[in-house]
GROMACS .gro file of C-alpha atoms in nm:
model
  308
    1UNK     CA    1   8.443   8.485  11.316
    2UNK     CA    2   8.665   8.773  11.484
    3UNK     CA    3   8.822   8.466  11.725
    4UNK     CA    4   8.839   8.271  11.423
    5UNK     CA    5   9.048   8.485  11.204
    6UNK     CA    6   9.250   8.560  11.501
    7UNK     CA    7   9.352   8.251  11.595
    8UNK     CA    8   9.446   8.206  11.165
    9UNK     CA    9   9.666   8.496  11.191
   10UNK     CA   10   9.843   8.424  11.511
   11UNK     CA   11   9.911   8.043  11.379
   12UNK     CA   12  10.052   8.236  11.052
   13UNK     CA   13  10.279   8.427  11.220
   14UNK     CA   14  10.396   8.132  11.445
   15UNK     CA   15  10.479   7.956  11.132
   16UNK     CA   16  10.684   8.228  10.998
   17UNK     CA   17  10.893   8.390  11.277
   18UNK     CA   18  11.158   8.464  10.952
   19UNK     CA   19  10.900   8.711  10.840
   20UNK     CA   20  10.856   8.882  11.150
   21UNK     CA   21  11.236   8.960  11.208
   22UNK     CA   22  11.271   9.041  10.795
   23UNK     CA   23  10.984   9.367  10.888
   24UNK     CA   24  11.183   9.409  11.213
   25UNK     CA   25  11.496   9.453  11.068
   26UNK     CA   26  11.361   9.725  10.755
   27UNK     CA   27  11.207   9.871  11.068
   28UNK     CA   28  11.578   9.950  11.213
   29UNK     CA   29  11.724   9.998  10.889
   30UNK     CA   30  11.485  10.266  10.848
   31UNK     CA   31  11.503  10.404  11.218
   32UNK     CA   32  11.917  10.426  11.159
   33UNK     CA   33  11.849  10.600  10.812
   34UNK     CA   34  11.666  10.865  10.982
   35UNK     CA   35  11.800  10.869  11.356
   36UNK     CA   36  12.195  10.906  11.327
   37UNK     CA   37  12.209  11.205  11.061
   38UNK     CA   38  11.937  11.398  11.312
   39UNK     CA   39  12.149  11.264  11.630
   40UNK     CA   40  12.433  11.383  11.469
   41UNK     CA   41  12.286  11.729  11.393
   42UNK     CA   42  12.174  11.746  11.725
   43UNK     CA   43  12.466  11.658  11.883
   44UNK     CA   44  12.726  11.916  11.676
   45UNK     CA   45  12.467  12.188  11.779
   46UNK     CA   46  12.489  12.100  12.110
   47UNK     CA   47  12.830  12.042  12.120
   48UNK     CA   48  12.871  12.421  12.076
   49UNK     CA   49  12.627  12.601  12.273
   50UNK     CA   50  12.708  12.541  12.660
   51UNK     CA   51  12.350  12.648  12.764
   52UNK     CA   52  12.210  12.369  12.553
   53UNK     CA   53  12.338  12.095  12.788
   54UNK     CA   54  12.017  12.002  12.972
   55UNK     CA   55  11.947  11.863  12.652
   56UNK     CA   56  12.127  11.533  12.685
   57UNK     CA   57  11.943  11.452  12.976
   58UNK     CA   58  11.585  11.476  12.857
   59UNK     CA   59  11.353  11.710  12.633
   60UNK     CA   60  11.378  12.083  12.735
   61UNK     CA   61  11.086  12.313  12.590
   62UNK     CA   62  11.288  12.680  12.705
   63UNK     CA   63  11.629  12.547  12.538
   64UNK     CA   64  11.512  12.370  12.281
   65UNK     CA   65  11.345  12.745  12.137
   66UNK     CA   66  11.664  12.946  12.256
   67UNK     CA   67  11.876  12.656  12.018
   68UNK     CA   68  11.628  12.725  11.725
   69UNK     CA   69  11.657  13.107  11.794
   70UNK     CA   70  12.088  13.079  11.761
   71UNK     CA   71  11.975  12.840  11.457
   72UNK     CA   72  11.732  12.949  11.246
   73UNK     CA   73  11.762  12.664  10.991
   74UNK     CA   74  11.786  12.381  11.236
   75UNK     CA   75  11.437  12.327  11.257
   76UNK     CA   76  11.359  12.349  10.883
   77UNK     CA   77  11.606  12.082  10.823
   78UNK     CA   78  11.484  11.895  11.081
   79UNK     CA   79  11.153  11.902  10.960
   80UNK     CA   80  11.239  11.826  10.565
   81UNK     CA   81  11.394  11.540  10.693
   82UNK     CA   82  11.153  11.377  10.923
   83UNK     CA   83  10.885  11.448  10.605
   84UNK     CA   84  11.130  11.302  10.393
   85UNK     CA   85  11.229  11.008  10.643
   86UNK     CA   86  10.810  10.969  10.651
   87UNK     CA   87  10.763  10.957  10.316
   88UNK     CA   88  11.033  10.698  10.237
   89UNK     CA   89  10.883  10.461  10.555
   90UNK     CA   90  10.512  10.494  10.354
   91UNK     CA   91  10.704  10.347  10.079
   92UNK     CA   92  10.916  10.093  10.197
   93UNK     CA   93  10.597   9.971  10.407
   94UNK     CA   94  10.434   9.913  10.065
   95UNK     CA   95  10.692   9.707   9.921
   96UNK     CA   96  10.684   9.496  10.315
   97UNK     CA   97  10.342   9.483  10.264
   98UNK     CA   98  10.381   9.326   9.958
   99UNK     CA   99  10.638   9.120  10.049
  100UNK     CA  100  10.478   8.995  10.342
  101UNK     CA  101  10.124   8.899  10.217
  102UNK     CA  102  10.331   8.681   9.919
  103UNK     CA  103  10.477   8.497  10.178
  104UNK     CA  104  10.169   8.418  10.387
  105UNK     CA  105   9.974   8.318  10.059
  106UNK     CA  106  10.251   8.100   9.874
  107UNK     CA  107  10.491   7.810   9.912
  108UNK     CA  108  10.637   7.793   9.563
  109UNK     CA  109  10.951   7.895   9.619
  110UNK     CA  110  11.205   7.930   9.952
  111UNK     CA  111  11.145   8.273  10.217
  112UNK     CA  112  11.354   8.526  10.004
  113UNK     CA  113  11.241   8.475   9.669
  114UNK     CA  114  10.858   8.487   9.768
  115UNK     CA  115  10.960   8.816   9.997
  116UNK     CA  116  11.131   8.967   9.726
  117UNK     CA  117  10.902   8.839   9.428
  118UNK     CA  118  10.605   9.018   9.627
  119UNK     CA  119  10.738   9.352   9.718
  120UNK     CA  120  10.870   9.419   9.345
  121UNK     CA  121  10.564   9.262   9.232
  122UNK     CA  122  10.306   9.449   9.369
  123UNK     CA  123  10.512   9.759   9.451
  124UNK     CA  124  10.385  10.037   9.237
  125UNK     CA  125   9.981   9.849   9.286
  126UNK     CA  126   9.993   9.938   9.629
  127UNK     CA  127  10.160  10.281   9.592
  128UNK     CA  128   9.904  10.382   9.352
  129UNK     CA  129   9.605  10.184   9.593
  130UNK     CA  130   9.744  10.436   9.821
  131UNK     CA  131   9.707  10.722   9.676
  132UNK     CA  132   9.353  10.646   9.546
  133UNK     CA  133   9.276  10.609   9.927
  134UNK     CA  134   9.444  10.930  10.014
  135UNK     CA  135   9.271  11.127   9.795
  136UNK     CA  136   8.942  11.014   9.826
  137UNK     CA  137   8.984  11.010  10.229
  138UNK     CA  138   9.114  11.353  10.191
  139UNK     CA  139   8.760  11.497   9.996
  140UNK     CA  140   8.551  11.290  10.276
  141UNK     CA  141   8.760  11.434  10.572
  142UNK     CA  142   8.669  11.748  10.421
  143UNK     CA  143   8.325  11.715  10.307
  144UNK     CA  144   8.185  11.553  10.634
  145UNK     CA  145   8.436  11.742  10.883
  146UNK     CA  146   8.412  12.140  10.661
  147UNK     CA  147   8.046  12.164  10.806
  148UNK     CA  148   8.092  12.095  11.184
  149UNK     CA  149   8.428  12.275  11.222
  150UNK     CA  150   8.217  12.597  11.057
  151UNK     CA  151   7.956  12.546  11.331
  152UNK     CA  152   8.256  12.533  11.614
  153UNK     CA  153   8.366  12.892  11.435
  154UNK     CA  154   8.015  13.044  11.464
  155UNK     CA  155   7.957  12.863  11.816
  156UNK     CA  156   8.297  13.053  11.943
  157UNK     CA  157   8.231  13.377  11.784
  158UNK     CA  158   7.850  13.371  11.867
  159UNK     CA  159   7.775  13.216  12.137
  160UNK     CA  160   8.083  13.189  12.348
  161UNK     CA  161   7.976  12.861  12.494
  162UNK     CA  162   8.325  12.646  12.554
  163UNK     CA  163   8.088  12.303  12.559
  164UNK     CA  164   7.921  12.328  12.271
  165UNK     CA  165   8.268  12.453  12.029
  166UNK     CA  166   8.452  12.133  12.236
  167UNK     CA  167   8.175  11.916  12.168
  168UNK     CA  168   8.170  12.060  11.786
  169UNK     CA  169   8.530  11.991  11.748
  170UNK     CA  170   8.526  11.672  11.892
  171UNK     CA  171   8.279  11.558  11.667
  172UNK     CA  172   8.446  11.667  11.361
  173UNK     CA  173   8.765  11.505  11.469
  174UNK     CA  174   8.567  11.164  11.580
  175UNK     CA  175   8.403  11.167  11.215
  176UNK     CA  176   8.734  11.262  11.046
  177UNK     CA  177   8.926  10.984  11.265
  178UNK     CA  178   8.635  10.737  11.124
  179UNK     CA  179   8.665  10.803  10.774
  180UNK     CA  180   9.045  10.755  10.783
  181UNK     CA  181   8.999  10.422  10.964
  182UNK     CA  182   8.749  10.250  10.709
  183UNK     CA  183   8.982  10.404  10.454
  184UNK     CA  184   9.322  10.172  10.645
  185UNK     CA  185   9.102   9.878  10.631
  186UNK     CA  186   8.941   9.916  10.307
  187UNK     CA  187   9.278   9.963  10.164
  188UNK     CA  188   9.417   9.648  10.351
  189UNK     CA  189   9.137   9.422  10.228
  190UNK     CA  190   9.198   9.561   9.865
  191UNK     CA  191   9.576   9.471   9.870
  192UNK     CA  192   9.490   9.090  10.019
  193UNK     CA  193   9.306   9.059   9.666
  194UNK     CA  194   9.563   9.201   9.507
  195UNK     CA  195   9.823   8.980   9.589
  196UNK     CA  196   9.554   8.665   9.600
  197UNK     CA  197   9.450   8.731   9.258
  198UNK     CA  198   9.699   8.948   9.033
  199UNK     CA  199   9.509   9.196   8.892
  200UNK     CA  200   9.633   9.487   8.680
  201UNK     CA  201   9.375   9.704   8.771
  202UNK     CA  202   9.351   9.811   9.118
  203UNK     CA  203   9.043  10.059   9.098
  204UNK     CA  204   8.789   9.759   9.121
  205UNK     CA  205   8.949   9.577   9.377
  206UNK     CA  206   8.937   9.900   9.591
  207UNK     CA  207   8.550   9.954   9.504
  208UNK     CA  208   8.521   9.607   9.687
  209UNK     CA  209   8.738   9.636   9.963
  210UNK     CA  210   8.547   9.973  10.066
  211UNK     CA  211   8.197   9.701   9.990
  212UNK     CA  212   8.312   9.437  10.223
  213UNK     CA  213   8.460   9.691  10.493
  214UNK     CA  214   8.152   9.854  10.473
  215UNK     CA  215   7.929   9.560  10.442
  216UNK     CA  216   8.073   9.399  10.795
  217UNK     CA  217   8.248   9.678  11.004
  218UNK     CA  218   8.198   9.513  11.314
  219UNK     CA  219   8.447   9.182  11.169
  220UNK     CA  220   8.700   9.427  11.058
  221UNK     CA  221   8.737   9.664  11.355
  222UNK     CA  222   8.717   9.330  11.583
  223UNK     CA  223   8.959   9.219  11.433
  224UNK     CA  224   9.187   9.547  11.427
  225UNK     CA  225   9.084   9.588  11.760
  226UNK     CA  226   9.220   9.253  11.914
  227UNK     CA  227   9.540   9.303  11.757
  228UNK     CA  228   9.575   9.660  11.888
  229UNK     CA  229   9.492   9.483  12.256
  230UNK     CA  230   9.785   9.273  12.209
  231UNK     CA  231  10.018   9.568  12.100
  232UNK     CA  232   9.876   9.752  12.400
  233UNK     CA  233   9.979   9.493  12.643
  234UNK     CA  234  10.299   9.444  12.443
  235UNK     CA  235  10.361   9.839  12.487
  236UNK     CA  236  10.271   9.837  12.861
  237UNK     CA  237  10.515   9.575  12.967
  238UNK     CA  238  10.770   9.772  12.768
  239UNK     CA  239  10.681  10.091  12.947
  240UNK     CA  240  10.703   9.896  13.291
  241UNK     CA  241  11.018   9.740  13.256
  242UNK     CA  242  11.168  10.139  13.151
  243UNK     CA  243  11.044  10.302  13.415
  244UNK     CA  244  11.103  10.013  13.667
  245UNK     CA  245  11.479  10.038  13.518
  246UNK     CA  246  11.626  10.336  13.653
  247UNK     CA  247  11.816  10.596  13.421
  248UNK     CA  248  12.189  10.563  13.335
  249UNK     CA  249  12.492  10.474  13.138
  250UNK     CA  250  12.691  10.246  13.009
  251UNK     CA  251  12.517   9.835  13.030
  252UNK     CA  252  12.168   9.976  13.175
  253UNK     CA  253  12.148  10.203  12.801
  254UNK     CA  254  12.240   9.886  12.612
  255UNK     CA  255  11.998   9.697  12.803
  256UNK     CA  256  11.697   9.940  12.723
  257UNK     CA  257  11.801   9.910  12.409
  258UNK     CA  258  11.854   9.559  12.369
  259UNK     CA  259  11.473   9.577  12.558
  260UNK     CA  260  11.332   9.855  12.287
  261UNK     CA  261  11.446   9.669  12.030
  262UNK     CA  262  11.278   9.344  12.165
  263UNK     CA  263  10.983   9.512  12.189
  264UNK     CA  264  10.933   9.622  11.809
  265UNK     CA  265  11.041   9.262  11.705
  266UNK     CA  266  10.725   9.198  11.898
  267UNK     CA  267  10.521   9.461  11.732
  268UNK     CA  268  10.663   9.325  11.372
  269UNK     CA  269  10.549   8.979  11.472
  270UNK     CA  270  10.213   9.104  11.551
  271UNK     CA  271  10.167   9.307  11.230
  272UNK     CA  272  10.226   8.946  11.094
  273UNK     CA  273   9.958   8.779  11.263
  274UNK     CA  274   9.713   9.074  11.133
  275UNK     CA  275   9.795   9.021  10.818
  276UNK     CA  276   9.715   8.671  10.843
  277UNK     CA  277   9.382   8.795  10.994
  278UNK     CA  278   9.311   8.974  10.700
  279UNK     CA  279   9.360   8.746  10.463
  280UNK     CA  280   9.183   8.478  10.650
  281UNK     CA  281   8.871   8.744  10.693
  282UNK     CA  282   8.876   8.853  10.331
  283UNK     CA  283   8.838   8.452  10.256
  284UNK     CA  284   8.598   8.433  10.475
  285UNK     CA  285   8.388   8.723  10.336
  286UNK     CA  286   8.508   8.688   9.963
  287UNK     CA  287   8.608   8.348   9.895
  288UNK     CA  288   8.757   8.261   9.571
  289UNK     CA  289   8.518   8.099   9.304
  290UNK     CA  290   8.583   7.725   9.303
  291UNK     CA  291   8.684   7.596   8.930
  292UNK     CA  292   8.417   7.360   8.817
  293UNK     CA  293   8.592   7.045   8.650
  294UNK     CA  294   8.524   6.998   8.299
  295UNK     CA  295   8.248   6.707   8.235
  296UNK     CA  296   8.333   6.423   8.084
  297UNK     CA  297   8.202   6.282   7.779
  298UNK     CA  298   7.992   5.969   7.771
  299UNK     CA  299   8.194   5.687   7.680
  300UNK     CA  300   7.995   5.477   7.441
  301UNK     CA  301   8.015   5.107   7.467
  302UNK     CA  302   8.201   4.873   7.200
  303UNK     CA  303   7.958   4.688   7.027
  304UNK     CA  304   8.030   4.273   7.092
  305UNK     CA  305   8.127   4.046   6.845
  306UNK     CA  306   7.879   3.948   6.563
  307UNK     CA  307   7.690   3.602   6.600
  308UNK     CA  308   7.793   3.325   6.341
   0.00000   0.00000   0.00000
């Protein structure tokens, strides 16, 4: 079923390659949003410190603390923005979301409409389908992980023993990293139901996307897991070309950019196809009731003429 589903999303995201560059372009509307006010930050800061110059040529740990030392609030601003930059992309990936999966499952109407008809539609559904999921992730998380990051406390203070504390923490953040996963997919199965059938309530529809996550795991992370192959190799190639592309200015910037940019069109397009997955899997595993036609009544036949 994994290659099945697979194959469906891939041939859904071939069909709509409008889709793919509508998520690609929120994606940079969202990157300039929150990359030229911090560049700009950055760059008036460095403009007037001298020492700060290694700066522009890559990431330097020693000036980078001496800048936050000369000023204090450039950090906290920093920060409030990225969480605020963060906080707008988990919304405006809820109204894509919604957007997207009305385009995969309709052709009533032309690209826009359905894109825009879907992520008003189901807007504040999946914001409040996310915070459901949040908040019970964040009492699991706790529950499961509390226990064995007490035991790597006692293990340090106790025994001393560096394997078991490592193998302690790992644990607890192998466990913690699960929950949060079958929380992503139970979460994406519940919004394919949403948008299939248009319900107002959203707490039942999660109940069953945590059932049929659940109920197959192996389907769901297969399928997660080819996608994230594909983005792997996508990322790869990207990371080959920049480093085979030595550093500069001028038509070699434009061209990693030009390159970067090509390379989140392709991670838009595959976010596509696994959405096309999931809807195909969640059809597979929770098909829609089929209507049953009304039966007809027995037509009685006329009675023939009387005999003279």
């Amino acid at each position: 079923m994994i290659a099945a589903v697979t194959r469906e999303g891939l041939a859904a995201a071939r069909r709509t390659p409008r889709l793919a560059v509508t998520l690609w372009l929120l994606n940079l509307a969202l990157a300039l949003a929150a990359g030229v006010p911090g560049w700009l930050v950055l760059r008036s800061a460095i403009g007037v410190l001298p020492e700060a110059d290694p700066l522009r040529h890559g990431l330097d740990l020693g000036v980078l603390i001496d800048l936050v030392e000369m000023r204090p609030g450039l950090l906290g601003g920093l920060a409030f923005s990225a969480l605020g930059v963060a906080c707008l992309g988990l919304l405006l990936g809820a109204a894509a979301t919604g957007g997207a999966l009305e385009v995969l499952t309709s052709r009533d109407e032309p690209f826009a409409h359905r894109f825009g008809r879907g992520a008003g539609r189901f807007f504040g559904r999946f914001v409040r389908a996310g915070l459901l999921v949040g908040v019970v992730t964040a009492v699991v998380v706790g529950l499961l992980a509390a226990p064995l990051l007490a035991l790597c406390a006692r293990l340090r203070r106790e025994s001393g023993s560096e394997l078991a504390t490592n193998a302690a923490w790992a644990a607890a953040v192998l466990l913690g990293g699960l929950v949060v996963l079958f929380a992503l997919l139970a979460l994406h199965a519940a919004r394919v139901r949403i948008v299939r059938e248009d319900p107002r309530r959203v707490l039942p529809l999660l109940r069953s996307g945590f059932a049929v996550v659940l109920g197959h795991p192996a389907k769901w992370l297969g399928t997660w897991g080819v996608n994230a192959v594909l983005g792997a190799l996508a990322l790869g190639l990207y990371v080959a070309f920049r480093n085979a592309v030595p550093a500069g200015t001028g038509p070699l910037v434009l061209l990693m950019l030009v390159v970067q940019q090509a390379f989140v069109l392709v991670r838009s397009w595959l976010r596509v196809a696994l959405l096309g997955s999931e809807i195909a899997l969640v059809q597979h595993l929770r098909p829609l009731p089929v209507a049953k036609e009304p039966s007809q009544p027995a037509v009685e036949p006329l009675p023939g003429p009387a005999p003279f």
